[in-house]
Backbone as numpy.savetxt, mean C-alpha at the origin, in Angstrom:
# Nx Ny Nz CAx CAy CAz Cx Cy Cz
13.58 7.77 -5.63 12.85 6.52 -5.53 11.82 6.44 -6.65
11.34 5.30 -7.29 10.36 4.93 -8.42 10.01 3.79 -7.83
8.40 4.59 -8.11 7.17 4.25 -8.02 6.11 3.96 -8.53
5.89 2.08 -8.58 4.68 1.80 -9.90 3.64 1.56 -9.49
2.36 2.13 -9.65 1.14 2.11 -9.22 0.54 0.05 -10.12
0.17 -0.65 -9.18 -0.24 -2.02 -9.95 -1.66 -2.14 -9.40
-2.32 -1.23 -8.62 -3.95 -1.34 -8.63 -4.38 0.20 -7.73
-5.32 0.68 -8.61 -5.69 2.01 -8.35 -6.94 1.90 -7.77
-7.17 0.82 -7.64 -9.07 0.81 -7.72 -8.99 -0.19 -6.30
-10.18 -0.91 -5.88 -10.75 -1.34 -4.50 -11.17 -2.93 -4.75
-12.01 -2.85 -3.78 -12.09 -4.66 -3.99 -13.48 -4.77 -4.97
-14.58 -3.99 -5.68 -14.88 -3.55 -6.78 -14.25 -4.00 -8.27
-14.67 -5.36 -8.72 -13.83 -5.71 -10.16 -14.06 -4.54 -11.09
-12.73 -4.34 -11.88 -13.09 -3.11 -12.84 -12.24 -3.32 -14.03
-12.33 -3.51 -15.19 -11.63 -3.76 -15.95 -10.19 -3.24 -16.65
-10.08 -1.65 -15.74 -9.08 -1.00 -16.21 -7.93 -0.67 -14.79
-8.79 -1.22 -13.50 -8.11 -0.72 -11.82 -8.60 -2.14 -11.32
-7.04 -2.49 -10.98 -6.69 -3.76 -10.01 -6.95 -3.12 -8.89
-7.15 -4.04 -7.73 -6.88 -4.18 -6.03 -5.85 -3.35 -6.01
-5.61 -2.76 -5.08 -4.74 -2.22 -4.28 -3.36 -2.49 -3.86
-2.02 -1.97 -4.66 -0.69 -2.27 -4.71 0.05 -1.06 -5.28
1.12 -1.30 -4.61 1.79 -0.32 -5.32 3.63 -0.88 -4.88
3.92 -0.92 -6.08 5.72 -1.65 -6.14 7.17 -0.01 -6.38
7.98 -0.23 -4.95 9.05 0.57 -4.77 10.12 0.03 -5.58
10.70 0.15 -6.62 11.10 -0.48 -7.81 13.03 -0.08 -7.71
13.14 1.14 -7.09 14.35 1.66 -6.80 15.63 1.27 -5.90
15.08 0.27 -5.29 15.95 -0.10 -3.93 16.52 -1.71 -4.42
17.41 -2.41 -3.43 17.67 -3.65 -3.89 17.38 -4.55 -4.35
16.07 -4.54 -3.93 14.89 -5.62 -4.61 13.23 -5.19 -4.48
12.95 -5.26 -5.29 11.28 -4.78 -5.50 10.68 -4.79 -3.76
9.69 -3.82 -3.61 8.98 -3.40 -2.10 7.94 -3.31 -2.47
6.81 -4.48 -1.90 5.51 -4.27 -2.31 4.42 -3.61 -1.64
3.47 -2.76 -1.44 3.09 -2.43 -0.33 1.47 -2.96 -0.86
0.78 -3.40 0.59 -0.12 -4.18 -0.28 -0.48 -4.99 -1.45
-1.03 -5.96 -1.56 -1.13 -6.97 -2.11 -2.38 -7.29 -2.62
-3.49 -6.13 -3.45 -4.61 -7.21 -3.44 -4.75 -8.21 -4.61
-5.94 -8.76 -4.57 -5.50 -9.68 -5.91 -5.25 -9.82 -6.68
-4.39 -9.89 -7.66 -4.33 -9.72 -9.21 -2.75 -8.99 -9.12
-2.00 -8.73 -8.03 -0.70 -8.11 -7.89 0.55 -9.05 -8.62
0.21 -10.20 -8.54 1.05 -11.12 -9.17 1.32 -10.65 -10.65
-0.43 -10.99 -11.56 -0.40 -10.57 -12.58 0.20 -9.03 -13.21
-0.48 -7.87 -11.86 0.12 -7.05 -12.44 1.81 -6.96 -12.82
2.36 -7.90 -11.45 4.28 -7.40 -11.73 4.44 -8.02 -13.01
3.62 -9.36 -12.87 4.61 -9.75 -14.37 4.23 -8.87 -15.49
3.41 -8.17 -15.80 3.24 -7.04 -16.67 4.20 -6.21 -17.59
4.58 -5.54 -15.88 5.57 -4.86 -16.25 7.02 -5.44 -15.93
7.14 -6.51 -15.99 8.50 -7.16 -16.21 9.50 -7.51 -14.75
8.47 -7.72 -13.61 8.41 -7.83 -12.02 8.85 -9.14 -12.08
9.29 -9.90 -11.67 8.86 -11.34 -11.19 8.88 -11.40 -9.83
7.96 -12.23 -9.16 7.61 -12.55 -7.97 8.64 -12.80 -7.14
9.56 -13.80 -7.21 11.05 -14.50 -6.91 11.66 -12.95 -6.83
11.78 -11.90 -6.59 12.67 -10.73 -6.39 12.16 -9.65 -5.81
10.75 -10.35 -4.82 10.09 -9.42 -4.10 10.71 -9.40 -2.86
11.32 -8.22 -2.11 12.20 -8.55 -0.86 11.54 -7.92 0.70
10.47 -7.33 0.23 9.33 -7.24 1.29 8.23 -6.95 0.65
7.48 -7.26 1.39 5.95 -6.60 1.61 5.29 -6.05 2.52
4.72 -4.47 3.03 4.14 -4.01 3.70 2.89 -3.99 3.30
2.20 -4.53 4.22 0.66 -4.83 4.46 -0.10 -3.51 5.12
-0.82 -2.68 4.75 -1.49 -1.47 5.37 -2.33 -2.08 6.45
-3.46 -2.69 5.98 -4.56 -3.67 6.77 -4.85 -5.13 6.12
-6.09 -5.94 6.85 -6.31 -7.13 6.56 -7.14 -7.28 5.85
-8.28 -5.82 5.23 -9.22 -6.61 3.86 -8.89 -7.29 2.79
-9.99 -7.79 2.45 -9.03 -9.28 0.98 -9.02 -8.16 0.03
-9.20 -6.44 -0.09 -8.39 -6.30 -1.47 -7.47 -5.61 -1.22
-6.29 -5.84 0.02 -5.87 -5.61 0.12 -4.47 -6.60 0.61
-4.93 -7.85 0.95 -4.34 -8.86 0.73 -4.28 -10.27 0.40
-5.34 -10.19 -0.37 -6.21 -11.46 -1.04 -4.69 -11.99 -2.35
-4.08 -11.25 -2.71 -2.89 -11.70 -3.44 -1.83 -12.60 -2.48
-1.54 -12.26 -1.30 -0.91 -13.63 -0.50 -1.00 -14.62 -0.91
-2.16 -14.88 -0.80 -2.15 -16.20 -1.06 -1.24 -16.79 -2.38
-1.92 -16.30 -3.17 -1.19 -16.27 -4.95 0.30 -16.51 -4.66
0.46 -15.11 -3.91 2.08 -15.34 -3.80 2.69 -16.43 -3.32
2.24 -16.68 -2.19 2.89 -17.89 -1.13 2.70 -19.24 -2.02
1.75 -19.14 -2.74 1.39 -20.86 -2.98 2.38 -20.78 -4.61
2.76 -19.55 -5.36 3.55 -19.33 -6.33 5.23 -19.76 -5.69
4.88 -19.29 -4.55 6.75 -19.26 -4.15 7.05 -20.80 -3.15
5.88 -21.49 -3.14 5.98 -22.83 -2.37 6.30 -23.64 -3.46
6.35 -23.22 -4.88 6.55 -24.46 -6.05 8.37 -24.74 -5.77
8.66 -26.07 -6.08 9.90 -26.61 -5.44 10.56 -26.08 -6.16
10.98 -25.77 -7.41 11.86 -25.45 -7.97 12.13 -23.72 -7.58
11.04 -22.51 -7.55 11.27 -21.45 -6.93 11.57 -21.60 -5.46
11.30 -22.30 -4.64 11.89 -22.31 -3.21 12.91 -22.55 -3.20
13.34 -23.55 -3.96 14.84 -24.01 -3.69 16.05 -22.98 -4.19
15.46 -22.01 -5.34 16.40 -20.81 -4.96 15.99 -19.19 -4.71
14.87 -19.32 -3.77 14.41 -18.34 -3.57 14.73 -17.87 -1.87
15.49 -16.43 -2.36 16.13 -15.33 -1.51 15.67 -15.05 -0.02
15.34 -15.30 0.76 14.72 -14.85 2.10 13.82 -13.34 1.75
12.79 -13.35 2.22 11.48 -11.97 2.03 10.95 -11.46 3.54
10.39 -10.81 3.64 9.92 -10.16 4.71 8.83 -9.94 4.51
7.65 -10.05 4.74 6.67 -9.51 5.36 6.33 -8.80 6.75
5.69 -7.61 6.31 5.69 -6.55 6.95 3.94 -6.16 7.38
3.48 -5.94 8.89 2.14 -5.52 8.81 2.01 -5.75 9.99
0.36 -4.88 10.58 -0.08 -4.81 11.96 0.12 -5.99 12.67
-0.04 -5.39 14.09 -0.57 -6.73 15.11 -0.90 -7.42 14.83
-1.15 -8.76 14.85 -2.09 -9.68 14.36 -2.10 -10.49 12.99
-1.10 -10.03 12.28 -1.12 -10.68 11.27 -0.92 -12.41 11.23
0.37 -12.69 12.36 0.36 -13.40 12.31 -0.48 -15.04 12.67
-1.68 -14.07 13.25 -2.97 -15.01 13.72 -3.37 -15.15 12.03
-3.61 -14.40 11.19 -4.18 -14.04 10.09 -3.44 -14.42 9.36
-1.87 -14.75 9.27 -1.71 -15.62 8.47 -1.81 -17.90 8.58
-1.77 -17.41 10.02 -2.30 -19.19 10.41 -3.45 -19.67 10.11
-5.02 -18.52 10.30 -5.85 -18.74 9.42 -5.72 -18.86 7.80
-4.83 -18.57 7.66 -5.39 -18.91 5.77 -4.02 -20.21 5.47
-3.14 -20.28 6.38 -2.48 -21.62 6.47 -3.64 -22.58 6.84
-4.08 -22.98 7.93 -5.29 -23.55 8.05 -5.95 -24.20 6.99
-6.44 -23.62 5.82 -7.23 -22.83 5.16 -6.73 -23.65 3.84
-5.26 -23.85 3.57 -4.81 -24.16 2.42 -3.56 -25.14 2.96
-3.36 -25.26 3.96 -2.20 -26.45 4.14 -0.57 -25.84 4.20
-0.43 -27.27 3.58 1.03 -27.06 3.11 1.26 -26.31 1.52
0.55 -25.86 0.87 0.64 -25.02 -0.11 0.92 -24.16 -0.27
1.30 -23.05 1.13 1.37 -21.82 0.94 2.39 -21.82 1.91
2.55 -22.76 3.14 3.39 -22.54 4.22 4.83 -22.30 3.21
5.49 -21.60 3.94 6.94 -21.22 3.51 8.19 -21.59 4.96
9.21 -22.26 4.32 10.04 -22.15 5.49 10.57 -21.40 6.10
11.00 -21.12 7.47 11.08 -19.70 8.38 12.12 -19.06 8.01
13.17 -19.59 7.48 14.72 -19.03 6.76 14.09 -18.06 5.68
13.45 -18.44 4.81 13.12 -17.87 3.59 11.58 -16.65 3.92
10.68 -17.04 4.57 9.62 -15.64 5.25 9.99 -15.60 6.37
10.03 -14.72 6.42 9.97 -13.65 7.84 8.79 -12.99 8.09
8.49 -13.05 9.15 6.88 -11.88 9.60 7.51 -11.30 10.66
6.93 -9.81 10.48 7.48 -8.96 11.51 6.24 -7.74 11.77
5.83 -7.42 12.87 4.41 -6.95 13.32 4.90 -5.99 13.99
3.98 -4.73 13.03 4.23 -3.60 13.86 2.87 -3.02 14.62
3.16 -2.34 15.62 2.07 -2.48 17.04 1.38 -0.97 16.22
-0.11 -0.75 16.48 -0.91 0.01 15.58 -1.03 0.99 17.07
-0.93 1.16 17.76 -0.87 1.42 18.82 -0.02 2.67 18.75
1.21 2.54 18.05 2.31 3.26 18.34 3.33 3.81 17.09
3.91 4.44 16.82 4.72 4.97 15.47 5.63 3.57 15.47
5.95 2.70 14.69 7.10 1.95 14.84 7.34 1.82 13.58
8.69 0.85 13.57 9.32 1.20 11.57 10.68 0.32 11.78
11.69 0.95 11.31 13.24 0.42 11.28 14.06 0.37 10.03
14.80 -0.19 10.05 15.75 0.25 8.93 15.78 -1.11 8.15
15.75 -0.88 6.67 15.88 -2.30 6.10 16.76 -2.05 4.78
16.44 -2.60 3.90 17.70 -2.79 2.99 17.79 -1.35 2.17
18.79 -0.12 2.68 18.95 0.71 1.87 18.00 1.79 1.73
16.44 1.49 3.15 15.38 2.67 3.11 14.73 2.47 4.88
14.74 3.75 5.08 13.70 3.64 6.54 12.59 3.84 6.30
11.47 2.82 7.51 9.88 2.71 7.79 9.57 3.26 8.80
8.34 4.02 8.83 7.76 4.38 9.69 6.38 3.95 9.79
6.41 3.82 10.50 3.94 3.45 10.66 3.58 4.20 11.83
2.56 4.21 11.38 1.32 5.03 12.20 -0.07 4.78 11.98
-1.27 4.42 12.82 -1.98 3.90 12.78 -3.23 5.53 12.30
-3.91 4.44 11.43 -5.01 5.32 10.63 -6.36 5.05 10.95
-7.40 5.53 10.97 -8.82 5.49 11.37 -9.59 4.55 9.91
-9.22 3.16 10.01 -9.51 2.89 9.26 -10.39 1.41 9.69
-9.46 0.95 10.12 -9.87 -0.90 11.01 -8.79 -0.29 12.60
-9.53 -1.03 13.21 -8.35 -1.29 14.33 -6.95 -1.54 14.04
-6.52 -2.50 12.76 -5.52 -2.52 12.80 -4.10 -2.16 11.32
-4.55 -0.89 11.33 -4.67 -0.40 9.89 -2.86 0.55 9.91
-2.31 0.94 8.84 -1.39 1.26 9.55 -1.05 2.16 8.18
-0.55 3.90 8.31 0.05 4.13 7.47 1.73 4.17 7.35
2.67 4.14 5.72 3.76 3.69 5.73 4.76 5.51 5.60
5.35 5.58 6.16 6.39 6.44 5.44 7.67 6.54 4.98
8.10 6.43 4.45 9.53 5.28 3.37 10.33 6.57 3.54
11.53 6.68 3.24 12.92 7.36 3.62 13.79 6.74 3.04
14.19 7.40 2.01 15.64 6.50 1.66 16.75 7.02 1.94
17.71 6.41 1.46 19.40 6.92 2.37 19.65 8.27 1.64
19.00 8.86 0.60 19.46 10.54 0.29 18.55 11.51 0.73
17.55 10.54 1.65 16.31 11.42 2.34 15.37 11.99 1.82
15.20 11.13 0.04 13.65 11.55 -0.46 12.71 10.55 0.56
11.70 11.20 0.55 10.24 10.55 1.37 9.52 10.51 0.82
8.17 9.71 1.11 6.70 9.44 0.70 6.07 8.39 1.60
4.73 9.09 1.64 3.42 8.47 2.77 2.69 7.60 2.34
2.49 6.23 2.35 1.43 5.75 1.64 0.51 5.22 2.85
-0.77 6.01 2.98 -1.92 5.78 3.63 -2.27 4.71 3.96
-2.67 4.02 2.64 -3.17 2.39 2.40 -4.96 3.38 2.53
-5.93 2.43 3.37 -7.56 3.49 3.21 -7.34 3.94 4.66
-7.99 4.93 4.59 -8.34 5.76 5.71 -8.93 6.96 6.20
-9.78 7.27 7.37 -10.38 7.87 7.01 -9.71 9.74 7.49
-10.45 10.81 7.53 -9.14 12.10 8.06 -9.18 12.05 9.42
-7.85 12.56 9.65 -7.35 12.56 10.48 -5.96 13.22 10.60
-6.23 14.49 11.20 -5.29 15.26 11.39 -3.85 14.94 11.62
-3.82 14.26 12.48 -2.54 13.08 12.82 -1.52 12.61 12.05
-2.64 12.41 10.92 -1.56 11.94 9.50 -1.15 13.12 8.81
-1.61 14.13 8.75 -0.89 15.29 8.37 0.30 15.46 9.07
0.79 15.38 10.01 2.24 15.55 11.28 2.62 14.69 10.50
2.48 12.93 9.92 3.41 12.10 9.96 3.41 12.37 8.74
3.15 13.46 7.83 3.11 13.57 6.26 4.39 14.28 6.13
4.51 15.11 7.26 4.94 16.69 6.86 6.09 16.39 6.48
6.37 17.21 5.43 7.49 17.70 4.71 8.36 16.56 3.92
7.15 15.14 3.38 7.52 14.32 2.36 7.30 14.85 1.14
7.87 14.35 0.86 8.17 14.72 -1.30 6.81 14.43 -1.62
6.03 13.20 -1.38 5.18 12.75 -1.96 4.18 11.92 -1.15
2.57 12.44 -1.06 1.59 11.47 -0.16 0.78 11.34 -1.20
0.67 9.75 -1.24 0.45 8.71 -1.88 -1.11 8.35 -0.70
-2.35 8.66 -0.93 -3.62 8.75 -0.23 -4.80 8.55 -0.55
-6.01 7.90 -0.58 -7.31 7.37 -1.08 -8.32 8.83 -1.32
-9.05 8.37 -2.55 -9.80 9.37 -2.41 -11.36 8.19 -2.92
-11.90 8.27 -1.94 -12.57 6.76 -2.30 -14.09 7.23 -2.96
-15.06 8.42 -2.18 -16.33 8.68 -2.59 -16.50 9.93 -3.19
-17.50 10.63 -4.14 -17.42 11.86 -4.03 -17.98 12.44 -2.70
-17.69 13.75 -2.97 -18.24 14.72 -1.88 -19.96 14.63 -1.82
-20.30 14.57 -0.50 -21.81 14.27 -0.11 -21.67 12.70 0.34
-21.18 12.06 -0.43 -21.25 10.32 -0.08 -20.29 10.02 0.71
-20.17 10.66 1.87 -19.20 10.43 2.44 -19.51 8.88 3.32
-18.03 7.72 3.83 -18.38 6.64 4.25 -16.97 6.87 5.08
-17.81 6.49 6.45 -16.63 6.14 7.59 -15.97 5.27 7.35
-14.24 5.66 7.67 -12.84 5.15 7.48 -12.62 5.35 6.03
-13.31 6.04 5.31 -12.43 6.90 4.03 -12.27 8.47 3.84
-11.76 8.97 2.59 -11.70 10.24 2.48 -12.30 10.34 1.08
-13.07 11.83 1.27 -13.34 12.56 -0.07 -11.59 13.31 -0.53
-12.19 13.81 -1.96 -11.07 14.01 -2.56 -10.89 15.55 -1.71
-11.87 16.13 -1.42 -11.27 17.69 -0.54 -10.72 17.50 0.67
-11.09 16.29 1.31 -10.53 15.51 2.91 -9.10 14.87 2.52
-8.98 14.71 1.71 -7.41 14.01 1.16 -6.51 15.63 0.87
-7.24 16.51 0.17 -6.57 17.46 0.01 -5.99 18.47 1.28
-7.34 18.09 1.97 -7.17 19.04 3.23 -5.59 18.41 4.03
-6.05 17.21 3.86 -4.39 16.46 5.21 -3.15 16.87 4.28
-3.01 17.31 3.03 -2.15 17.38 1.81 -1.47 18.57 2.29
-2.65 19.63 1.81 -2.07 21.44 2.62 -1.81 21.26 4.03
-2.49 20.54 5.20 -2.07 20.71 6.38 -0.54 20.04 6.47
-0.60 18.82 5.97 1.53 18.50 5.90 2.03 19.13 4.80
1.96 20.22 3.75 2.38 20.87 3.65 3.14 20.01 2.33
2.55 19.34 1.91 3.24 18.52 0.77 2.93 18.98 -0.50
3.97 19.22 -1.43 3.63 19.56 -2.68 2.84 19.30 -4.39
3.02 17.79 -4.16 2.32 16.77 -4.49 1.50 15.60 -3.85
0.12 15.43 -4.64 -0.66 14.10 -3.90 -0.92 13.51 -5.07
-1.00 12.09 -4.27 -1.52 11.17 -5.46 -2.42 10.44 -4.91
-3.78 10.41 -5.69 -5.19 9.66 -5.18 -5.56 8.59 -5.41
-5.69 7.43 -5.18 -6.03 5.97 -5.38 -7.33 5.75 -5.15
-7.40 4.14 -4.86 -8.63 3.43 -3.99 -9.86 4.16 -4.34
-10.34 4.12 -5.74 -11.54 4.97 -6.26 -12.88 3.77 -7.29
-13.96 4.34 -5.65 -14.56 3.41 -6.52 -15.29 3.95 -7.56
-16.28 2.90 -8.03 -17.26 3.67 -9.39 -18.04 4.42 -9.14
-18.37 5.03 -8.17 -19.09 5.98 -7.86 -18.38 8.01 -7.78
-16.79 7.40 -7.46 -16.37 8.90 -7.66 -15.44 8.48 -9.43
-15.69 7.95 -9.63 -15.26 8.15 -11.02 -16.30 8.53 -12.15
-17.06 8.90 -11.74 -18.57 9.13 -12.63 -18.39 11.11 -12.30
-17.35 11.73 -11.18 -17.88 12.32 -10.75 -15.87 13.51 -11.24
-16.12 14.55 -11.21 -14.91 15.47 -11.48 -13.29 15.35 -9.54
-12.78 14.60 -10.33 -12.17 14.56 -8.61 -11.36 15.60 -8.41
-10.71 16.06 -9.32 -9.77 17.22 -9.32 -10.15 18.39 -8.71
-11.31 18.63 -9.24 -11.96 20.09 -8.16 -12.55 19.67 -7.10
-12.71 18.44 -6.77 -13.44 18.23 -5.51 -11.78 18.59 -4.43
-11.17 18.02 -5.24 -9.93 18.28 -4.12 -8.90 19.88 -4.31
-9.50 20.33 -5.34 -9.21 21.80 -5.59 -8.97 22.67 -4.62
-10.86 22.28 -4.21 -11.15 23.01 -2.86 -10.14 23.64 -1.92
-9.36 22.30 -1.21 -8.66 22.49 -0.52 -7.15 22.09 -0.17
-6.61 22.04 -1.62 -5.35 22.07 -2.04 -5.01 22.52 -3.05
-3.96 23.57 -2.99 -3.32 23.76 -4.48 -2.28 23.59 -5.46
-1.39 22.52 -4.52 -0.55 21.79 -5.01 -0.52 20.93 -6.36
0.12 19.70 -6.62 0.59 19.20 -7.62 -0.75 18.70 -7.27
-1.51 17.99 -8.01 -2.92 16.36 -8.04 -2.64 15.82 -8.87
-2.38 14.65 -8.91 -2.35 13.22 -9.89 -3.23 11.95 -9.82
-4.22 11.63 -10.49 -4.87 10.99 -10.15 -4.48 9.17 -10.46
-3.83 8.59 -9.74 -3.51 7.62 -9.96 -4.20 6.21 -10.78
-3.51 5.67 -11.70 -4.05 4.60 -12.64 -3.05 3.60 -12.64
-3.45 2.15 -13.21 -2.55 1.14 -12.58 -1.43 1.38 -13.76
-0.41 0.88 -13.43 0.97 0.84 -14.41 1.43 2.46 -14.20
0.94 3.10 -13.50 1.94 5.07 -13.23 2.87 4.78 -12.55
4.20 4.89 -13.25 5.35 5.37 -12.64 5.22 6.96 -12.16
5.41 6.42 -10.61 5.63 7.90 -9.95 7.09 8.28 -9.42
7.92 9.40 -9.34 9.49 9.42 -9.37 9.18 10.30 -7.75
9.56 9.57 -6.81 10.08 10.77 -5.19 11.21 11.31 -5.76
């Protein structure tokens, strides 16, 4: 599976780290997981177009994490892309779909999409749930992050894996639903000492890393405060595996 990092950074403008996204590039049609703003711009970047996005998994509901919806929906409501644009899925917690009637509300008929062409499908945070979709299996599991926060674990049909967190804070739990993926994909948001409930330091990311037993991690969602600061040995500490510190446009290979 290939994996393009399109925002490394938080809801924090930064001139070199978009919002929060990351595009599964390997499967039938592009898999977006999170959406924050500026995700549009990033696909077309690297040579994405919007019109060939065939899901999106939503981690949680902060706007930098899905403040790009909008973009999208009101991009894919123009008549000439609707009229030959593919059926999509959206993917995400309980509740979304209250959360997406608010921002229908909000903007009208500009963004609404017809029900043939989106799909919303809500997975309960409550409980592991997932299923099979085009050519890869989902799993979720809910993270200490918001009430309704959810981490992803992807499976494809030759049985490479990878975890993507979305933010959250530790929690042993997610180490079990890590274990024995190729690749966890996980926030490392403050340095050590500044710690902030519902995130992880880079040695708390490392720690859930060695406890599932994964050989490689990759660290995101970093604001300006641990980038002033050495992250590699903060997570040294307590992993000795592969560390990659994620930047927008990294192709990562499961």
């Amino acid at each position: 599976m290939n994996l393009i990092i399109l925002g490394s950074g938080t809801g924090i403008p930064m001139a070199d780290r978009a919002s929060p996204s990351l595009v599964l590039v390997s499967m039938q049609r592009p898999i977006l997981f999170d959406m924050g703003p500026g995700t549009l711009g990033q696909l077309a970047r690297i040579g994405i177009s919007h019109e060939t996005i065939g899901h999106v998994f939503i981690t949680h509901f902060h706007p930098d994490h899905t403040a790009g919806l909008v973009h999208f929906l009101f991009a894919t409501r123009n008549p000439p892309i609707l009229a030959r644009r593919e059926p999509f899925t959206l993917v995400a917690p309980r509740g979304f779909k209250v959360f997406l009637e608010g921002l229908m509300a909000a903007y009208g008929d500009w963004i609404r999409i017809p029900d043939p062409i989106m799909k919303v499908q809500e997975l309960d945070p409550a409980n592991e749930e997932g299923g099979e979709f085009e050519g890869f299996h989902v799993l979720s599991r809910p993270t200490p992050h918001t009430p309704r926060s959810l981490a992803y674990r992807v499976t494809s049909s030759s049985g490479r894996s990878f975890v993507y967190t979305g933010d959250t804070g530790y929690a042993p739990e997610l180490a079990d639903f890590a274990r024995g993926c190729d690749l966890l994909i996980t926030e490392a948001s403050f340095p050590e000492g500044q710690e902030v409930e519902g995130h992880l330091t880079p040695s708390q990311a490392g720690s859930l890393a060695a406890l599932a037993g994964v050989r490689k991690l990759v660290l995101l969602h970093f604001y300006p405060e641990i980038l002033r600061t050495d992250i590699v040995s903060q997570c040294r500490k307590t992993f000795d595996g592969e560390i990659v510190l994620g930047r927008d446009r990294l192709h990562l290979t499961v």
